[in-house]
Amino acid sequence: MIMYLGLVLIVMIVSGTYILLTLKNNEINKSNQQLALYAEKISEQVIHSATDAENIQERLSNTLTSAENMQGNVLDAYGVTIASTAVLQEPYPTFTDSAILAAMDGQISYSFAKKSTDSSGLVREWITCAYPVENEAGEVEYIVYTRMDAGDMQENLVASAQTILVSAVISLILAAAMGYIFAQTLTGPILALTKGAKALANGKLDQSLKVRSSDEIGQLTSSFNYMAQELKKNMSEISKEKNRLEIILHNMTDGVLSFDGDGNLIHINTAGIDLLKTDRRNMNLSEFLHTYDINAGVYLDMEKENANRSVIFPVGKQFLKASFAPYGNKQGQREGVVVVLQDITEQKKLDDMRKEFVANVSHELRTPLTTIKSYTETLMEGALEEKDLAQEFLGIIDGEADRMAFLVRDLLQLTRFDNKQVRLDITEIDLNDFLSRMVRQSQIHAEAKQQTLTFTPYEKPVIIYGDRDRISQVVNNIITNAIKYSLEHASIRVYITEDQDYYKVSVKDTGMGISREDLPRIFERFYRVDKARSRAMGGTGLGLAIAKEIMESHQGKLTAESEYGKGTTMTMWFYKNFPPME
Ligand code: ADP
């Protein structure tokens, strides 16, 4: 608005001055013309027809009484006033004016704003004209000096200037009003745009401004709206993408940690927090490596391509595998590292078990093989000649071969369970009847150790469904163990109980019992509390492992309770709703 007003002011000043100057010039020209005409008149009507100077004054007074606001004077060639319309007799006023000097040279000359006092003694401004009158020889004889009061003209000019000033003020006011409206129409939308842009920057993406015109501002507003709309679309796209990532990361079972170039933790997912058993979200990389005692070399090796970037470390009872994946920008500068954590406890346990299992199998097979080998060698070296000895040796070899065969049989059976290749031949079994028969079969072994083996049938008939051969294998194994691991005169009791879901067959002995540390391990493959004793009794250490597999394949359980030195109770749990109804 200020610029606008300034512009108007400049235009007004320039044009006003121009108009005033032109007016003034016109006025002066007009006055000059009048003065010249008046002088000419004096020259013709007064000077040319006068005979001497006295005469001139007389004629001047008679013919031309001072006309209008003009004053006429006649000067001789030396500039001395000899007649005047202002005063009728001497002394005539003396005039000093450059125009008179010019007229003495024969030139008609004018001057403006010449100040001098008039007859009443007032200082006034004059417009003057000096008109030379020449004689026949062409010499300047007289000078007619006419003058006119410039006051009127000045007044006119002042009035014009006032008019111009008033119109300037009015146009300034109008211009100010127009400027204000103009500024409003211009700044209004710009202010709205500024406000919109600020709101956009503050994250309020729902910005749509009203387009009021089709000019540049209108186009700018439309572009702004388009930009806001696109921005919103892109932001929602980005946040959707982010949410998707968040959901994936959140629901992953693997832990994910990402560190920036300075090693600060910038993200850790829920699985990561669970796996690391930490609630710290502001760890840095070196702290992380230090806390979990991870070989820092893993991280440093990252400069090398194909370097091993994973490491296994324990957290509590768990084993975690951390894989380090560095990431960089397009220029190849490293910007950080992503660490993926996997819980490999199960895997490691299985791995360890597999290794132990292979070691156990080799060991179990090697023992009978060594025995067989040494007896055959002894036989070949001549023991064959002694019939009794040979017989005895062959018996041992046969026994060892049997043991190997049992071992292989048991292993095969376990493998089948592992590979889920076992098909159960399910029939109805009357437990009371079935168990009393099994106990009767084992009676002979118990009696051999003078043990009492008794079965108390359940008060009501108990019917279960299962694979008769396999269940008899379990029962047999457990009763045999009770006999094997109890001393003479021990008593072994077989009985049935039930709860809501299960029929429970327990075999309770008063044998040697199993220590607290060994108890949870007796179902492991090849686990034997007393290896020598077990082996001496022909056990493979696989019996309970197989029994457990069989019970589980019937949706049942096999549990053991024991007190060291007092006795053991093994319980088979038969699930009442087995097999599930189809
Ligand atoms: P084994 O072939 O050695 O008998 P099992 O798998 O049947 O193998 O049993 C595993 C181990 O559990 C045995 O070596 C023994 O130490 C222990 N055990 C099993 N039953 C009893 C029991 N009734 N009393 C004491 N110890 C037992």
PDB file of N, CA and C in Angstrom, residues 19-28 112 150-164:
ATOM      1  N   ILE A  19       2.206  20.881 -14.882  1.00  0.00           N
ATOM      2  CA  ILE A  19       1.021  21.705 -15.206  1.00  0.00           C
ATOM      3  C   ILE A  19       1.235  23.144 -14.742  1.00  0.00           C
ATOM      4  N   LEU A  20       1.748  23.287 -13.498  1.00  0.00           N
ATOM      5  CA  LEU A  20       1.959  24.620 -12.944  1.00  0.00           C
ATOM      6  C   LEU A  20       2.940  25.429 -13.781  1.00  0.00           C
ATOM      7  N   LEU A  21       4.063  24.743 -14.141  1.00  0.00           N
ATOM      8  CA  LEU A  21       5.081  25.433 -14.941  1.00  0.00           C
ATOM      9  C   LEU A  21       4.514  25.857 -16.289  1.00  0.00           C
ATOM     10  N   THR A  22       3.742  24.942 -16.920  1.00  0.00           N
ATOM     11  CA  THR A  22       3.161  25.258 -18.224  1.00  0.00           C
ATOM     12  C   THR A  22       2.209  26.443 -18.105  1.00  0.00           C
ATOM     13  N   LEU A  23       1.377  26.385 -17.039  1.00  0.00           N
ATOM     14  CA  LEU A  23       0.429  27.467 -16.812  1.00  0.00           C
ATOM     15  C   LEU A  23       1.150  28.808 -16.671  1.00  0.00           C
ATOM     16  N   LYS A  24       2.232  28.726 -15.860  1.00  0.00           N
ATOM     17  CA  LYS A  24       2.986  29.948 -15.594  1.00  0.00           C
ATOM     18  C   LYS A  24       3.576  30.508 -16.892  1.00  0.00           C
ATOM     19  N   ASN A  25       4.188  29.606 -17.660  1.00  0.00           N
ATOM     20  CA  ASN A  25       4.779  30.026 -18.942  1.00  0.00           C
ATOM     21  C   ASN A  25       3.729  30.655 -19.854  1.00  0.00           C
ATOM     22  N   ASN A  26       2.573  30.004 -19.911  1.00  0.00           N
ATOM     23  CA  ASN A  26       1.497  30.521 -20.765  1.00  0.00           C
ATOM     24  C   ASN A  26       1.095  31.930 -20.334  1.00  0.00           C
ATOM     25  N   GLU A  27       0.938  32.048 -18.995  1.00  0.00           N
ATOM     26  CA  GLU A  27       0.541  33.353 -18.452  1.00  0.00           C
ATOM     27  C   GLU A  27       1.572  34.418 -18.834  1.00  0.00           C
ATOM     28  N   ILE A  28       2.869  34.039 -18.621  1.00  0.00           N
ATOM     29  CA  ILE A  28       3.941  35.006 -18.900  1.00  0.00           C
ATOM     30  C   ILE A  28       3.918  35.406 -20.377  1.00  0.00           C
ATOM     31  N   PHE A 112      10.804  39.080 -15.976  1.00  0.00           N
ATOM     32  CA  PHE A 112       9.702  38.600 -15.145  1.00  0.00           C
ATOM     33  C   PHE A 112      10.085  38.721 -13.684  1.00  0.00           C
ATOM     34  N   ALA A 150       2.579  41.651 -11.576  1.00  0.00           N
ATOM     35  CA  ALA A 150       2.535  40.162 -11.680  1.00  0.00           C
ATOM     36  C   ALA A 150       1.654  39.534 -10.605  1.00  0.00           C
ATOM     37  N   GLY A 151       1.194  40.381  -9.673  1.00  0.00           N
ATOM     38  CA  GLY A 151       0.407  39.862  -8.542  1.00  0.00           C
ATOM     39  C   GLY A 151      -0.787  39.036  -8.969  1.00  0.00           C
ATOM     40  N   ASP A 152      -1.565  39.530  -9.951  1.00  0.00           N
ATOM     41  CA  ASP A 152      -2.757  38.782 -10.399  1.00  0.00           C
ATOM     42  C   ASP A 152      -2.393  37.405 -10.892  1.00  0.00           C
ATOM     43  N   MET A 153      -1.344  37.462 -11.724  1.00  0.00           N
ATOM     44  CA  MET A 153      -0.927  36.181 -12.305  1.00  0.00           C
ATOM     45  C   MET A 153      -0.479  35.205 -11.210  1.00  0.00           C
ATOM     46  N   GLN A 154       0.266  35.774 -10.257  1.00  0.00           N
ATOM     47  CA  GLN A 154       0.734  34.916  -9.159  1.00  0.00           C
ATOM     48  C   GLN A 154      -0.476  34.343  -8.433  1.00  0.00           C
ATOM     49  N   GLU A 155      -1.465  35.203  -8.214  1.00  0.00           N
ATOM     50  CA  GLU A 155      -2.655  34.728  -7.510  1.00  0.00           C
ATOM     51  C   GLU A 155      -3.320  33.592  -8.278  1.00  0.00           C
ATOM     52  N   ASN A 156      -3.421  33.821  -9.613  1.00  0.00           N
ATOM     53  CA  ASN A 156      -4.000  32.761 -10.467  1.00  0.00           C
ATOM     54  C   ASN A 156      -3.238  31.459 -10.330  1.00  0.00           C
ATOM     55  N   LEU A 157      -1.912  31.666 -10.375  1.00  0.00           N
ATOM     56  CA  LEU A 157      -1.075  30.443 -10.295  1.00  0.00           C
ATOM     57  C   LEU A 157      -1.268  29.741  -8.951  1.00  0.00           C
ATOM     58  N   VAL A 158      -1.334  30.546  -7.880  1.00  0.00           N
ATOM     59  CA  VAL A 158      -1.536  29.956  -6.548  1.00  0.00           C
ATOM     60  C   VAL A 158      -2.872  29.216  -6.501  1.00  0.00           C
ATOM     61  N   ALA A 159      -3.911  29.843  -7.109  1.00  0.00           N
ATOM     62  CA  ALA A 159      -5.226  29.182  -7.135  1.00  0.00           C
ATOM     63  C   ALA A 159      -5.157  27.862  -7.882  1.00  0.00           C
ATOM     64  N   SER A 160      -4.442  27.887  -9.011  1.00  0.00           N
ATOM     65  CA  SER A 160      -4.300  26.635  -9.781  1.00  0.00           C
ATOM     66  C   SER A 160      -3.558  25.592  -8.960  1.00  0.00           C
ATOM     67  N   ALA A 161      -2.486  26.074  -8.274  1.00  0.00           N
ATOM     68  CA  ALA A 161      -1.699  25.137  -7.473  1.00  0.00           C
ATOM     69  C   ALA A 161      -2.568  24.527  -6.380  1.00  0.00           C
ATOM     70  N   GLN A 162      -3.432  25.389  -5.819  1.00  0.00           N
ATOM     71  CA  GLN A 162      -4.322  24.886  -4.759  1.00  0.00           C
ATOM     72  C   GLN A 162      -5.259  23.826  -5.317  1.00  0.00           C
ATOM     73  N   THR A 163      -5.817  24.113  -6.503  1.00  0.00           N
ATOM     74  CA  THR A 163      -6.715  23.130  -7.132  1.00  0.00           C
ATOM     75  C   THR A 163      -5.969  21.806  -7.333  1.00  0.00           C
ATOM     76  N   ILE A 164      -4.749  21.955  -7.863  1.00  0.00           N
ATOM     77  CA  ILE A 164      -3.966  20.727  -8.109  1.00  0.00           C
ATOM     78  C   ILE A 164      -3.717  19.994  -6.803  1.00  0.00           C
TER      79      ILE A 164
END
